Short mmCIF file of C-alpha atoms in Angstrom, two decimals:
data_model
loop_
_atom_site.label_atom_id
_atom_site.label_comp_id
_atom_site.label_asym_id
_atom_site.label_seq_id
_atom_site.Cartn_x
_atom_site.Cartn_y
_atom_site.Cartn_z
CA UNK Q 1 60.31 111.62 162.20
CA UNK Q 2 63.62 111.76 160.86
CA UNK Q 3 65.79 115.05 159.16
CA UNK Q 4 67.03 112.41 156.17
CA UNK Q 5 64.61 112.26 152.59
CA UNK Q 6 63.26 108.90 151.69
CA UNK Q 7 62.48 107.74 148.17
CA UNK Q 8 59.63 109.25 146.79
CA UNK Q 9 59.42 112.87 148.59
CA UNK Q 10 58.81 114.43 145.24
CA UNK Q 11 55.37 113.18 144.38
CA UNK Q 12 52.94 115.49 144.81
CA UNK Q 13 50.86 115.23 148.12
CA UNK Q 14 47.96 115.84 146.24
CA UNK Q 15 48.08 113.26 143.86
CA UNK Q 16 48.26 110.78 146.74
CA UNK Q 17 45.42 108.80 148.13
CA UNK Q 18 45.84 109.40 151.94
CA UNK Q 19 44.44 105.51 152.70
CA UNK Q 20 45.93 102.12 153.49
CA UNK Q 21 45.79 99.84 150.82
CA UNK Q 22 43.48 96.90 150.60
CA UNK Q 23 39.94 96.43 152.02
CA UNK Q 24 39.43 97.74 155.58
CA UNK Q 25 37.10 95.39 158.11
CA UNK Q 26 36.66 95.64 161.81
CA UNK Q 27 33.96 93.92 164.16
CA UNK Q 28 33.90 93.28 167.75
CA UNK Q 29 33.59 89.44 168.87
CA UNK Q 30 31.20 88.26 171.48
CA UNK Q 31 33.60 88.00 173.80
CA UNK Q 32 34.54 91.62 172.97
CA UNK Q 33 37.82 91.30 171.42
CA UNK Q 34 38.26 93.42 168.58
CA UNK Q 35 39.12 91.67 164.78
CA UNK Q 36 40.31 94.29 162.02
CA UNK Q 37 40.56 92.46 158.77
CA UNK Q 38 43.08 94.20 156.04
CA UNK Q 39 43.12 92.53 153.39
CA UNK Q 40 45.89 93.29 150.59
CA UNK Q 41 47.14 90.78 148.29
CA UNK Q 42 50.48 92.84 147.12
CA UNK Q 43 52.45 90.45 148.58
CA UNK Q 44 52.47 86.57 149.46
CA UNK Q 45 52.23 87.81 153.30
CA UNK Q 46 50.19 87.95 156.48
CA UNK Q 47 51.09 89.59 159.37
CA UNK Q 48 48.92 88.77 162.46
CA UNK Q 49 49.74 91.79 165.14
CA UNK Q 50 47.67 91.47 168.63
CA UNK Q 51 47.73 94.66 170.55
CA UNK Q 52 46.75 94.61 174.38
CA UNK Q 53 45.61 98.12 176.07
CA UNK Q 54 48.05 98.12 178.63
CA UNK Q 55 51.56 99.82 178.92
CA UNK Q 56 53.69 101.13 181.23
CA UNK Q 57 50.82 103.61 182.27
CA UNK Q 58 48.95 100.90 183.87
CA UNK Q 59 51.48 99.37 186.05
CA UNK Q 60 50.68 99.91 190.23
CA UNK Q 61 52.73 102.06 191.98
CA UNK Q 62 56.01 100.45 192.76
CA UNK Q 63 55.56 97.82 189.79
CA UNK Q 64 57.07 99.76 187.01
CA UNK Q 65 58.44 97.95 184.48
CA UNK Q 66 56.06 94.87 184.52
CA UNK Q 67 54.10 95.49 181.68
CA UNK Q 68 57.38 95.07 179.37
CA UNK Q 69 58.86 92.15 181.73
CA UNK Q 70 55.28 90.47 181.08
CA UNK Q 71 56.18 91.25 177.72
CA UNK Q 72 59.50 88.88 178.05
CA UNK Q 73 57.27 86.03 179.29
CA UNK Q 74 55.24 85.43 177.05
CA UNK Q 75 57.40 83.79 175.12
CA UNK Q 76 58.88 81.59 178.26
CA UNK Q 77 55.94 79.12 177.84
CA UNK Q 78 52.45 78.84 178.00
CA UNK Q 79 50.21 75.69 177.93
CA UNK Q 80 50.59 73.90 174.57
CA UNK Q 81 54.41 75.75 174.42
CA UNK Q 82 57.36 75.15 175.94
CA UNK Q 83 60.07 78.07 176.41
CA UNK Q 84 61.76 78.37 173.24
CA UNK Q 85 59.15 76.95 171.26
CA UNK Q 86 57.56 79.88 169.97
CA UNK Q 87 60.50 81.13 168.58
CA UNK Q 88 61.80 77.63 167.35
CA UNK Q 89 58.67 76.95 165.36
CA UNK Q 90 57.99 80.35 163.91
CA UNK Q 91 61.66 79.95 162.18
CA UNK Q 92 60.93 76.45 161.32
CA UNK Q 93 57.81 77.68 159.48
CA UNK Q 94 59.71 80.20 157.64
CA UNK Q 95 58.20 82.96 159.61
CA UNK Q 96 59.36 86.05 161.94
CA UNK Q 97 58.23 87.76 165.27
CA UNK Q 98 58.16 90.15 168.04
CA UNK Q 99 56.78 91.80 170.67
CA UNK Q 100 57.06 95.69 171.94
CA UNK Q 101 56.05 97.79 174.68
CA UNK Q 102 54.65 101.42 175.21
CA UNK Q 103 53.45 103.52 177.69
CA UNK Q 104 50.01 103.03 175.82
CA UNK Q 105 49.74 99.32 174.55
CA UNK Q 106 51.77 95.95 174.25
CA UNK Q 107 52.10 94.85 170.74
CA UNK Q 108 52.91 90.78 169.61
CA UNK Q 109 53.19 90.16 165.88
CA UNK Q 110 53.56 87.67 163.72
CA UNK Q 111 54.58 87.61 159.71
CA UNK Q 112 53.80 84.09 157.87
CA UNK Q 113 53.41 82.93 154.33
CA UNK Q 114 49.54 82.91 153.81
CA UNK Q 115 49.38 78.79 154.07
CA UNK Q 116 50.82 79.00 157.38
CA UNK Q 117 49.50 82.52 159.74
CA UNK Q 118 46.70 80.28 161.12
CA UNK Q 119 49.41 79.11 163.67
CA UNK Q 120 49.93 82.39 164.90
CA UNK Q 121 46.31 82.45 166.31
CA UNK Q 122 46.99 79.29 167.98
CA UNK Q 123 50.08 80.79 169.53
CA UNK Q 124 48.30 83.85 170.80
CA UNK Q 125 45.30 82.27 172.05
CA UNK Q 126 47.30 79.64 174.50
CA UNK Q 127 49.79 82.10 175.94
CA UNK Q 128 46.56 84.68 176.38
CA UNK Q 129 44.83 82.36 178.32
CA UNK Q 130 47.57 79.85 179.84
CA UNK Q 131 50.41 81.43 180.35
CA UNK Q 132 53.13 79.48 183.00
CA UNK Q 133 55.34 81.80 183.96
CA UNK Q 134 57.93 79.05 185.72
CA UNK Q 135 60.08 80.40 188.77
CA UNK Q 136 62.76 80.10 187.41
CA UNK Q 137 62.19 81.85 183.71
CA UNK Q 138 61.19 84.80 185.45
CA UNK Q 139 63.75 84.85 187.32
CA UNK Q 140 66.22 84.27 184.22
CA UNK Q 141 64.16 86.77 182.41
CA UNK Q 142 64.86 89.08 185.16
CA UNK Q 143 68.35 89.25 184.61
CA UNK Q 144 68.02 89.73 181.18
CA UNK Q 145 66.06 92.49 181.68
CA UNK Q 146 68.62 94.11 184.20
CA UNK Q 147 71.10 93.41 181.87
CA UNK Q 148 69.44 95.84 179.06
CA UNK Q 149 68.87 98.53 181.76
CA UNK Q 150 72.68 98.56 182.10
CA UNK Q 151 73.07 98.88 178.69
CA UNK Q 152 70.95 101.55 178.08
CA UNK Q 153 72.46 103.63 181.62
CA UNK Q 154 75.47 103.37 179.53
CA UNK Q 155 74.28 105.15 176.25
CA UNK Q 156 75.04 108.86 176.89
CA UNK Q 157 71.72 109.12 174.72
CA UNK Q 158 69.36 106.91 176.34
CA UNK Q 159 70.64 108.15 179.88
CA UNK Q 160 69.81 112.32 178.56
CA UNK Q 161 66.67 110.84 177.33
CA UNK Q 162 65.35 109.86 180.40
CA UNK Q 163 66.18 112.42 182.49
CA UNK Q 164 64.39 114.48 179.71
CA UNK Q 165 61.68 112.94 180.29
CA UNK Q 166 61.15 112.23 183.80
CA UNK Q 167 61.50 116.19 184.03
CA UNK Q 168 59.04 117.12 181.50
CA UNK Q 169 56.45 114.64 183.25
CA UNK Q 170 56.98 114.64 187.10
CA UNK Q 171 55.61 112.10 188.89
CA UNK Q 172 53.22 111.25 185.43
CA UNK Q 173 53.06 107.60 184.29
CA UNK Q 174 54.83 108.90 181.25
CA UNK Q 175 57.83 110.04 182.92
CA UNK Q 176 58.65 106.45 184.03
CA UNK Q 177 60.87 104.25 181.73
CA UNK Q 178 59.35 101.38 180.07
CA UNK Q 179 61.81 99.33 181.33
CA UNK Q 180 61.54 100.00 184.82
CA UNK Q 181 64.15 99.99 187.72
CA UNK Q 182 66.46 97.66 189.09
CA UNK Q 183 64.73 98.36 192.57
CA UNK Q 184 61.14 97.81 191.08
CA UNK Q 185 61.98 94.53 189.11
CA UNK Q 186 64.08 93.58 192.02
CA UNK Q 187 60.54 93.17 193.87
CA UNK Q 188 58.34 91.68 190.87
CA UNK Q 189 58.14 88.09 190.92
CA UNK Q 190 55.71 85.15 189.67
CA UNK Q 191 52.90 86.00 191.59
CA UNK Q 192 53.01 89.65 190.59
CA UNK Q 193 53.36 88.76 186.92
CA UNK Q 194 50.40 86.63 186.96
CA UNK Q 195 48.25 89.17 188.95
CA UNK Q 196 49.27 91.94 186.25
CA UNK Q 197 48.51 89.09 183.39
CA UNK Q 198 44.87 87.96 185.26
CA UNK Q 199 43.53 91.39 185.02
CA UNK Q 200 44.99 92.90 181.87
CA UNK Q 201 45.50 90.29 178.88
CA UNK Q 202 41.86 89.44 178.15
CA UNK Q 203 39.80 89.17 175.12
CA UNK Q 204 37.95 92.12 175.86
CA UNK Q 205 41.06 94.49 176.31
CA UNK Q 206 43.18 93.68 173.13
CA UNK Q 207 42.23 94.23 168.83
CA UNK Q 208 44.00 91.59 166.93
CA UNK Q 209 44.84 92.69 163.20
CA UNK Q 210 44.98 90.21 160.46
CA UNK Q 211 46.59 91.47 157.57
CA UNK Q 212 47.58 90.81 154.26
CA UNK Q 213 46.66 88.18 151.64
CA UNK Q 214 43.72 86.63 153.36
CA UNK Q 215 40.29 85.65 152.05
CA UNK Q 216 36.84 85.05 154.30
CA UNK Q 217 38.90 81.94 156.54
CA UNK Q 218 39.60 84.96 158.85
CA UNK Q 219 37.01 85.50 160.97
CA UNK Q 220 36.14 82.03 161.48
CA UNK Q 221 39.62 80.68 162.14
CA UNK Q 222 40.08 83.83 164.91
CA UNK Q 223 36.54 82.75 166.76
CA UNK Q 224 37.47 79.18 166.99
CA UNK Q 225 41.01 80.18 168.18
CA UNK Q 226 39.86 82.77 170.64
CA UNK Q 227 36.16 81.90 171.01
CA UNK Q 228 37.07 80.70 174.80
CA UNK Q 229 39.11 83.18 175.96
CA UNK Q 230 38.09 85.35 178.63
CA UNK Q 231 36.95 88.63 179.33
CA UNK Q 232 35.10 91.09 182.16
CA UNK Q 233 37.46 93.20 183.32
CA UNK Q 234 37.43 96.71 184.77
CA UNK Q 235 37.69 99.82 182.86
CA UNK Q 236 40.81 101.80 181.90
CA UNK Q 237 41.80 104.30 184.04
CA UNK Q 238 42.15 107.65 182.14
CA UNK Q 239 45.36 109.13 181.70
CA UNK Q 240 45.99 112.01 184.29
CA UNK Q 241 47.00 115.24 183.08
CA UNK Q 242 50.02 116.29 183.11
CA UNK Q 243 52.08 119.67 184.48
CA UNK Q 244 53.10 122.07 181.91
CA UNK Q 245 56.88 123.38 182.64
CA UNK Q 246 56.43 127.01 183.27
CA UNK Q 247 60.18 128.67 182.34
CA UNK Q 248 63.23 126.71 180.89
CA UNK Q 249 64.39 123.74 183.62
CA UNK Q 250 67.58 122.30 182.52
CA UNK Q 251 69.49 118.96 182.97
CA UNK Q 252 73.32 118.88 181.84
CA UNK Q 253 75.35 116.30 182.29
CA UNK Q 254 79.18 115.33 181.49
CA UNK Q 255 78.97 111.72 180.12
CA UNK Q 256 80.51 110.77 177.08
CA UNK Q 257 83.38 113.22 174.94
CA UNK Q 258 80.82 114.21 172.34
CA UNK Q 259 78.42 117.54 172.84
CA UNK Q 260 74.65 116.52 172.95
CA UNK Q 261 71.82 118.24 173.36
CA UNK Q 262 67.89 117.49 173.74
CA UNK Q 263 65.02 119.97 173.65
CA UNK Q 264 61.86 118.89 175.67
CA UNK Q 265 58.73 120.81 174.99
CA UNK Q 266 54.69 119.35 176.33
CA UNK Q 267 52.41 118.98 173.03
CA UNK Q 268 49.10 118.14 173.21
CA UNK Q 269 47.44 114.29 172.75
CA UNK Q 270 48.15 112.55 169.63
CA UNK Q 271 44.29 112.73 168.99
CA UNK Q 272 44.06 116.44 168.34
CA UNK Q 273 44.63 119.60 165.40
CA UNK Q 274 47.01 120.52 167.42
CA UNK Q 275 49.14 117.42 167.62
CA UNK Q 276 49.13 117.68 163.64
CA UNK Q 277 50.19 121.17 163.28
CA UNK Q 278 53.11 120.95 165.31
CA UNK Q 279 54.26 117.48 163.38
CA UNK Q 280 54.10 120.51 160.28
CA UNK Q 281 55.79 122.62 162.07
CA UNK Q 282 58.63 120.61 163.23
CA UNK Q 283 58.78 119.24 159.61
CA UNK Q 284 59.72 122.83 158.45
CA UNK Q 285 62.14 123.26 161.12
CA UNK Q 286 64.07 119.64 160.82
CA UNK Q 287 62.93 117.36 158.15
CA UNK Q 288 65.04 117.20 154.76
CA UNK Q 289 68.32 119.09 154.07
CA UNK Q 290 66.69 122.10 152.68
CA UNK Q 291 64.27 122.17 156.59
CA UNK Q 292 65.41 125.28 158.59
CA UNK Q 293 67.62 123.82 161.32
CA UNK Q 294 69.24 121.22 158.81
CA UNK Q 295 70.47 124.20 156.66
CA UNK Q 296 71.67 126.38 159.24
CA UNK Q 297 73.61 123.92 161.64
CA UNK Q 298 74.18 121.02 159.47
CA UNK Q 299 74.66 122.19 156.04
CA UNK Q 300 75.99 125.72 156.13
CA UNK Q 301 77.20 126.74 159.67
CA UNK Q 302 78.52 122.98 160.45
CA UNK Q 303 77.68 123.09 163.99
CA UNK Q 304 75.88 119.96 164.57
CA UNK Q 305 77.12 116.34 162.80
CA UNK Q 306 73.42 115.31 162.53
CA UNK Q 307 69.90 116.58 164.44
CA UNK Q 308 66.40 114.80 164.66
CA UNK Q 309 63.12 115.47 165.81
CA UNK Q 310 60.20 113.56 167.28
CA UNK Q 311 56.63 113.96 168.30
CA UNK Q 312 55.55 111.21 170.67
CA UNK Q 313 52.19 109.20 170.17
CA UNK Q 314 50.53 109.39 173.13
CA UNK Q 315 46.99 108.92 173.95
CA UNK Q 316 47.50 111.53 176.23
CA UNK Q 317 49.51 114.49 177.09
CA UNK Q 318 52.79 114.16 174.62
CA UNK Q 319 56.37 115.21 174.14
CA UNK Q 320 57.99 117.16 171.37
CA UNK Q 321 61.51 116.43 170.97
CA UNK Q 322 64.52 118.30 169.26
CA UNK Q 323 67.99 116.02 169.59
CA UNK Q 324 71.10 117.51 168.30
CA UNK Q 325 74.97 115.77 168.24
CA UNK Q 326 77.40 118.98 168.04
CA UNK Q 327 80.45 118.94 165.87
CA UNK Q 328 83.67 119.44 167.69
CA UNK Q 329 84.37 122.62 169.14
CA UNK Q 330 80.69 124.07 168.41
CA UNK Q 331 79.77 126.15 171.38
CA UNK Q 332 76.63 124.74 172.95
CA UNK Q 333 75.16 127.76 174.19
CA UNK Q 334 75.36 129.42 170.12
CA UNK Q 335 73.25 126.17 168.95
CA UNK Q 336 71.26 126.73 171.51
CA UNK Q 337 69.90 130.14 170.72
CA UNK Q 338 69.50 129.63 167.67
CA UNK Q 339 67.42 126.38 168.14
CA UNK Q 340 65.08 128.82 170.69
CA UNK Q 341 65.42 131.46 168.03
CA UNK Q 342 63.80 129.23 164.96
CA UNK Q 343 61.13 128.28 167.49
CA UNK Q 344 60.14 132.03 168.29
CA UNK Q 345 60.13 132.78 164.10
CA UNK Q 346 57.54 129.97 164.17
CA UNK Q 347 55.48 131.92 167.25
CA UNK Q 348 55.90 135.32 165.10
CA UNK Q 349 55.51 134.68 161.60
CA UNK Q 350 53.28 132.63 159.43
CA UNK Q 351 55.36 130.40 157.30
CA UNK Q 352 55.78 130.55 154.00
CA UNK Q 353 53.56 128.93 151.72
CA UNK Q 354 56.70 127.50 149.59
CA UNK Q 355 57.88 126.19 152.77
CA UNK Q 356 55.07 125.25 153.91
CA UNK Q 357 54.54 122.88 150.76
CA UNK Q 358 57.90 121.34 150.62
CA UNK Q 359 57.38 120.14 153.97
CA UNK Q 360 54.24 118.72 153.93
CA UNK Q 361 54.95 116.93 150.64
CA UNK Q 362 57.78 115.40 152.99
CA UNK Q 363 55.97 114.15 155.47
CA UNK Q 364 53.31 112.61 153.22
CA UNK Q 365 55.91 111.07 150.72
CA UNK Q 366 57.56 109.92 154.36
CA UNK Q 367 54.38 108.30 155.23
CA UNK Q 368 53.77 106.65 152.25
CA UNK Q 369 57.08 105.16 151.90
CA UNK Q 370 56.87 103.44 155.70
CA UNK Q 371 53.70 101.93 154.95
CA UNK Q 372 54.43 100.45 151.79
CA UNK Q 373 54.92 97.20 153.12
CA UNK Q 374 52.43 95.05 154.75
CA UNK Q 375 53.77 94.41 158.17
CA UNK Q 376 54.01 98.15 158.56
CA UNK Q 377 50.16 98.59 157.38
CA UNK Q 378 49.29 95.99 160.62
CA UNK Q 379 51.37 97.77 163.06
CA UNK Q 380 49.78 101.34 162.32
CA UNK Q 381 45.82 99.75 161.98
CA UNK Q 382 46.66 98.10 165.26
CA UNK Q 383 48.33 101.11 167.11
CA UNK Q 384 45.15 103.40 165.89
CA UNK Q 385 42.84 100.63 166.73
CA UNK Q 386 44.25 99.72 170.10
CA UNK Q 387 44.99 103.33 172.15
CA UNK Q 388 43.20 105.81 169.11
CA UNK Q 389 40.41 104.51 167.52
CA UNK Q 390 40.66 102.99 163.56
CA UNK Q 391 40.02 106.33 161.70
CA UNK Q 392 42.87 107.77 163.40
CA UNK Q 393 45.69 107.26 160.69
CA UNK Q 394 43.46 108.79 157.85
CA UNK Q 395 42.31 111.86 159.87
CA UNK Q 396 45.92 112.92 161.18
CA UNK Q 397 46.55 112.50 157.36
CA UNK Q 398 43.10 114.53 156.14
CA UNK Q 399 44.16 117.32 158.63
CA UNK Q 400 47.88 117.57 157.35
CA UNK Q 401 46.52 118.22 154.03
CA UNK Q 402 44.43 120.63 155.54
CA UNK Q 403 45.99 122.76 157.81
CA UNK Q 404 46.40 126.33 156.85
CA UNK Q 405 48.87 129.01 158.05
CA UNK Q 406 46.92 130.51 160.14
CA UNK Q 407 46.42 127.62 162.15
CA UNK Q 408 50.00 126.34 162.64
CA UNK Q 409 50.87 129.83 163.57
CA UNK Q 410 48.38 129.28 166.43
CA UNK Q 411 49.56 125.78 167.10
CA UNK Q 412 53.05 127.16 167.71
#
């Protein structure tokens, strides 16, 4: 969620059909891999996305960061590829991909023209079920990794951000970076990434989404591409609960010349009311220039150079975020009691029904303009799919419409 307007934020919310575009279809193969079908023939494209329910919260203790190094190797060669040659030939067919990791699922995608997608199923189903993983490209992949974790320690951002985090969930898998450690990848070889691959990239543990301008080919091409792939593993382990903060705990640190600050505050699971009214809420408080927090320390006061807020996804406990960058000689302590003031107005009063409006024809126009394109319809099906369940983009959209006062005033 960003605090800048997109194109569009003045069409009425209610005029709006809260759906994806194009015709919906999801089954479950024999060999239990899910196949959602969305087909939309706006534009000349298909994106094939293939989302595997594992993340970083599934990773053994001492292992962290393997589910996004496994990530890295799957595109060092597999049976039919060689390294490089996923990558070389999706270019030479005029095509584009990537890959991404969460603490909830690990994403691959794939856009083509719609003569061509067929030979991203071909790609996924050899590097599901014969991956290499050479000595020596994990070990080359290694550094590369290590080499991003350095980057990262040195954004003053990214460094606050984690901190953030690991406080807010001690000891939780969501408190660990995606990325790992240098100590933990330090100690994660071949044999470890094969183990981790073995029991989590099966047919039975991922959805693939097919999307765009396709016909009936789909389901036929997927079950002759993935119609030997294997399956039987155990079940997900649920994620734990995690610790509520009880008082303010505060990090500071001097790194960088530029005044930062990030507010950390436990929300509730992506799949609730809850989750919902507080993405309202923090809409009114941060999202457009005329939002409360924009006005006051952006626009009028000119105590902050910019400020953003997020509410993370998770399938389980989740993580509201407030991120401000102060303008020079702002006192940090002023900005931040009246961030902890606007967040006790929300506890007091109900907000206004003007207000209340504005911002929820925000986040809908917001919504509609990042889906617009195809590619972004896949990733969304597949994320809902994959750690939610498929209904669970139109129902957090149903109960923004919805939500009343009353109920955000509880929420908060």
């Amino acid at each position: 969620m960003s605090a800048g307007s997109s194109p569009g934020s003045a069409v009425s919310d209610a005029a709006i059909d809260l759906r994806l575009p194009g015709q919906l279809d999801a089954v479950r193969l024999d060999n239990g891999l899910g196949l959602v079908t969305l087909r939309n023939s706006f534009a000349p494209v298909v994106t094939v996305a293939l989302f595997y329910r594992v993340g970083t919260r599934d990773e053994a203790s001492g292992q962290g960061g393997i589910a996004h190094f496994l990530e890295h190797m799957m595109f060092k060669g597999s049976a039919r590829y060689r390294p490089g040659e996923v990558d070389a030939l999706t270019q030479r067919l005029g095509g584009a991909n990537n890959a991404f990791t969460s603490h909830d699922a690990t994403a691959y995608y794939f856009q083509f023209a719609p003569d061509r997608w067929r030979q991203a199923l071909d790609i996924e189903a050899d590097r599901m079920a014969g991956l290499r993983l050479d000595e020596r490209e994990v070990d080359s992949e290694r550094r590369v990794i290590l080499e991003e974790i350095a980057m990262y320690d040195g954004d003053p951002w990214s460094v606050l951000d984690k901190e953030v985090t690991a406080m807010l969930f001690p000891g939780h898998p969501y408190g660990a970076p995606v990325l790992g450690t240098r100590e933990q990848l330090l100690t994660i070889g071949r044999e470890e990434l094969a183990t981790f691959h073995g029991l989590q990239y099966r047919s039975d543990n991922s959805v693939l989404v097919v999307a765009g301008d396709v016909g009936d080919e789909v389901r036929t091409w997927v079950e002759e591409s993935f119609g030997g792939a294997r399956a039987g593993g155990g079940d997900r382990a649920p994620v734990p609960a995690a610790p509520v903060p009880s008082g303010l705990r505060r990090i500071e640190r001097r790194q960088g010349s530029v005044p930062r600050m990030l507010l950390a505050l436990a929300a509730p699971p992506a799949s609730t009311r809850d989750h919902v009214a507080l993405r309202l809420l923090l809409a009114v408080l941060t999202v457009g220039r005329s939002s409360r927090l924009q006005r006051e320390l952006v626009e009028e006061r000119r105590l902050c150079l910019w400020l953003l807020s997020d509410l993370r996804e998770h399938q389980g406990p989740g993580m509201l975020e407030v991120a401000l960058e102060l303008s020079a000689g702002a006192e940090p302590r002023e900005v931040e009691e009246r961030v902890q003031e606007a967040l006790a107005e929300l506890r007091q009063r109900p907000v206004a029904d003007e207000e209340l409006q504005r911002a929820r024809r925000q986040l809908i126009a917001d919504w509609v303009f990042d889906h617009e394109r195809v590619h972004q319809q896949a990733l969304a099906v597949g994320h809902a799919a994959s750690v939610f369940d498929l209904e669970h983009v139109e129902r957090s959209l149903r109960r923004l419409r919805e939500l009343e006062p009353t109920e955000l005033l509880q929420a908060a």
